[in-house]
């Protein structure tokens, strides 16, 4: 569908709900601006493209509804305009599928069978599933894989992999209670030890039980 056809459909659907073409164009431009910002932030912190699937995995159906409500307010459609915007936008794009527990639509997680499946060089780890990536902590892939080995092989918790994004969710009785979310962040990778794969500060932090005797970067 080209841009001209999309705009015609959008304006026709807006007219059915008594919304002017200029108002819906304004609302759609707000939504597009927010998503451009999110794509740029994702690329800067994690690399790669923030696809619609990944956006929904991060924000959920409720996040999409909140965005429509914000766009409606910016377009002068009032507090109740968010539902109108959502219905109109759905005319040219599939509407997100609602779930009773409001999990993101594309949360296609499965049990993680092998820690090696977490194969990114770096991850951004947060304890609160609803927290944004800014509040997280950077982990090397080696540290995450070692943690997952403990979790999955020694019965201290469980782990699953969301294949569409590479996100790992795990629990560990040796850590504060809660689900830990490890999102791939390849652009945040640091030089790793040639022997154990941990980063320099992790080498010191985990020296008592998880790192090799001496940090050394592989020679080129």
Coordinates of C-alpha atoms in Angstrom, one line a residue:
X1 CA 0.0 0.0 0.0
X2 CA 1.5 3.3 -1.1
X3 CA 1.5 6.5 1.1
X4 CA -1.3 8.2 -1.0
X5 CA -3.6 5.2 -0.6
X6 CA -2.9 4.9 3.0
X7 CA -3.7 8.5 3.6
X8 CA -7.0 8.2 1.7
X9 CA -8.0 5.2 3.8
X10 CA -7.0 7.0 7.0
X11 CA -9.0 10.1 6.1
X12 CA -12.0 8.1 5.1
X13 CA -12.0 6.1 8.3
X14 CA -11.5 9.3 10.4
X15 CA -14.5 10.9 8.6
X16 CA -16.7 8.0 9.8
X17 CA -15.9 8.9 13.4
X18 CA -16.3 12.7 12.9
X19 CA -12.6 13.4 13.0
X20 CA -11.1 15.8 10.5
X21 CA -8.2 14.8 8.2
X22 CA -5.9 17.4 9.8
X23 CA -6.6 16.1 13.3
X24 CA -5.9 12.5 12.5
X25 CA -2.8 13.5 10.5
X26 CA -1.6 15.4 13.6
X27 CA -2.2 12.3 15.8
X28 CA -0.5 9.9 13.4
X29 CA 2.5 12.3 13.2
X30 CA 2.8 12.2 17.0
X31 CA 2.7 8.4 17.0
X32 CA 5.3 8.3 14.3
X33 CA 7.6 10.7 16.1
X34 CA 7.5 8.6 19.3
X35 CA 8.3 5.5 17.4
X36 CA 11.2 7.2 15.6
X37 CA 12.6 8.3 18.9
X38 CA 12.2 4.7 20.3
X39 CA 13.9 3.3 17.2
X40 CA 16.8 5.7 17.5
X41 CA 17.2 4.9 21.2
X42 CA 17.1 1.1 20.5
X43 CA 19.7 1.4 17.8
X44 CA 22.0 3.5 20.1
X45 CA 21.8 1.1 23.0
X46 CA 21.3 -2.3 21.5
X47 CA 22.0 -2.1 17.8
X48 CA 19.7 -3.4 15.1
X49 CA 16.2 -2.4 14.3
X50 CA 13.3 -1.9 16.7
X51 CA 10.6 -3.7 14.7
X52 CA 6.9 -3.4 15.5
X53 CA 7.1 -6.9 17.1
X54 CA 9.9 -5.7 19.4
X55 CA 8.1 -2.5 20.2
X56 CA 5.1 -4.4 21.3
X57 CA 7.3 -6.8 23.3
X58 CA 8.6 -3.8 25.2
X59 CA 5.4 -1.8 25.7
X60 CA 2.5 -4.2 25.4
X61 CA -1.1 -3.5 24.4
X62 CA -1.6 -1.0 27.2
X63 CA 1.5 0.9 26.0
X64 CA 0.0 1.2 22.5
X65 CA -3.3 2.5 24.0
X66 CA -1.4 5.1 26.1
X67 CA 0.4 6.3 23.0
X68 CA -2.9 6.7 21.1
X69 CA -4.3 8.6 24.1
X70 CA -1.3 10.9 24.1
X71 CA -1.5 11.5 20.4
X72 CA -5.2 12.3 20.7
X73 CA -4.5 14.9 23.3
X74 CA -1.8 16.5 21.2
X75 CA -4.2 16.6 18.3
X76 CA -6.9 18.3 20.3
X77 CA -9.3 15.3 20.4
X78 CA -9.7 15.4 24.1
X79 CA -9.3 12.8 26.9
X80 CA -11.6 10.3 25.2
X81 CA -9.9 10.6 21.8
X82 CA -7.5 7.8 22.3
X83 CA -10.0 5.1 21.5
X84 CA -11.0 7.0 18.3
X85 CA -7.3 7.2 17.2
X86 CA -6.8 3.5 17.9
X87 CA -9.8 2.5 15.9
X88 CA -8.9 4.8 13.0
X89 CA -5.3 3.7 12.9
X90 CA -6.5 0.1 13.0
X91 CA -8.1 0.6 9.6
X92 CA -4.7 0.7 7.9
X93 CA -2.7 -1.5 10.3
X94 CA -3.6 -4.7 12.2
X95 CA -4.9 -3.9 15.7
X96 CA -2.8 -5.3 18.5
X97 CA -4.3 -8.5 19.9
X98 CA -5.5 -8.1 23.5
X99 CA -4.7 -10.7 26.1
X100 CA -6.3 -11.1 29.5
X101 CA -3.0 -10.6 31.4
X102 CA -1.9 -7.8 29.0
X103 CA 1.3 -9.6 28.0
X104 CA 2.8 -8.1 24.9
X105 CA 1.4 -9.7 21.8
X106 CA 4.6 -11.3 20.6
X107 CA 5.9 -12.7 23.9
X108 CA 6.8 -16.0 22.3
X109 CA 9.0 -17.2 25.1
X110 CA 10.0 -20.9 25.4
X111 CA 12.2 -22.6 28.1
X112 CA 15.9 -22.0 27.5
X113 CA 17.4 -25.4 26.9
X114 CA 21.1 -24.4 26.8
X115 CA 22.8 -21.3 28.3
X116 CA 24.8 -21.1 25.0
X117 CA 21.5 -19.9 23.3
X118 CA 22.1 -16.6 25.0
X119 CA 24.8 -15.8 22.5
X120 CA 25.0 -12.0 22.5
X121 CA 28.3 -10.3 23.6
X122 CA 26.4 -8.0 26.0
X123 CA 23.1 -7.7 27.8
X124 CA 21.2 -5.0 29.6
X125 CA 19.8 -6.6 32.8
X126 CA 16.9 -5.2 34.8
X127 CA 15.2 -6.7 37.8
X128 CA 11.8 -5.2 37.2
X129 CA 10.1 -6.4 34.0
X130 CA 8.4 -3.1 33.5
X131 CA 11.6 -1.0 33.9
X132 CA 13.2 0.7 31.0
X133 CA 16.7 -0.2 29.8
X134 CA 18.2 3.0 31.3
X135 CA 17.7 1.6 34.8
X136 CA 19.5 -1.7 34.1
X137 CA 23.0 -3.0 34.4
X138 CA 25.3 -4.1 31.6
X139 CA 26.4 -7.7 31.8
X140 CA 28.8 -9.6 29.5
X141 CA 27.3 -12.5 27.6
X142 CA 29.7 -14.8 29.5
X143 CA 28.4 -13.6 32.9
X144 CA 24.8 -14.2 31.8
X145 CA 25.6 -17.6 30.5
X146 CA 27.4 -18.6 33.7
X147 CA 24.4 -17.4 35.7
X148 CA 22.0 -19.3 33.5
X149 CA 24.1 -22.4 33.9
X150 CA 23.6 -22.1 37.7
X151 CA 19.9 -21.4 37.3
X152 CA 19.1 -24.2 34.9
X153 CA 21.6 -26.9 35.9
X154 CA 21.4 -26.6 39.7
X155 CA 17.7 -26.1 40.2
X156 CA 18.1 -22.6 41.6
X157 CA 15.5 -21.1 39.2
X158 CA 14.3 -21.2 35.6
X159 CA 15.0 -19.3 32.4
X160 CA 13.2 -18.8 29.1
X161 CA 14.2 -17.2 25.7
X162 CA 12.0 -14.9 23.7
X163 CA 13.3 -15.8 20.2
X164 CA 12.0 -12.8 18.3
X165 CA 14.2 -10.4 20.3
X166 CA 16.8 -12.6 22.0
X167 CA 15.6 -11.5 25.4
X168 CA 16.2 -13.9 28.3
X169 CA 14.0 -14.0 31.4
X170 CA 15.3 -15.8 34.4
X171 CA 14.8 -16.3 38.2
X172 CA 17.5 -17.2 40.7
X173 CA 16.9 -18.0 44.4
X174 CA 20.5 -16.7 45.1
X175 CA 19.5 -13.2 43.9
X176 CA 16.7 -10.9 45.2
X177 CA 13.4 -12.3 44.3
X178 CA 11.8 -11.4 41.0
X179 CA 12.2 -12.0 37.3
X180 CA 15.4 -10.7 35.7
X181 CA 15.1 -9.5 32.2
X182 CA 18.3 -9.6 30.0
X183 CA 17.9 -7.7 26.8
X184 CA 20.6 -8.0 24.1
X185 CA 22.8 -4.9 24.0
X186 CA 25.7 -5.7 21.5
X187 CA 26.8 -2.1 21.2
X188 CA 27.5 -1.9 25.0
X189 CA 30.0 -4.8 24.8
X190 CA 33.4 -4.2 26.5
X191 CA 36.8 -5.9 26.1
X192 CA 36.5 -9.5 27.5
X193 CA 39.0 -11.8 29.2
X194 CA 40.5 -14.2 26.7
X195 CA 40.2 -17.1 29.2
X196 CA 36.8 -16.7 31.0
X197 CA 35.1 -14.1 28.8
X198 CA 34.2 -11.7 31.6
X199 CA 34.8 -8.0 31.4
X200 CA 37.5 -6.3 33.5
X201 CA 35.1 -5.0 36.3
X202 CA 33.3 -8.4 36.3
X203 CA 36.6 -10.1 36.7
X204 CA 37.1 -8.2 40.0
X205 CA 33.5 -8.4 41.1
X206 CA 33.3 -12.2 40.6
X207 CA 36.9 -13.1 41.4
X208 CA 36.0 -15.2 44.4
X209 CA 34.1 -17.8 42.4
X210 CA 33.4 -17.1 38.8
X211 CA 36.5 -15.7 37.0
X212 CA 39.8 -17.1 36.1
X213 CA 43.0 -16.1 38.1
X214 CA 44.1 -13.2 35.9
X215 CA 42.3 -10.9 33.5
X216 CA 43.9 -10.9 30.0
X217 CA 42.7 -9.7 26.6
X218 CA 43.6 -12.0 23.7
X219 CA 46.4 -10.7 21.6
X220 CA 45.5 -9.8 18.0

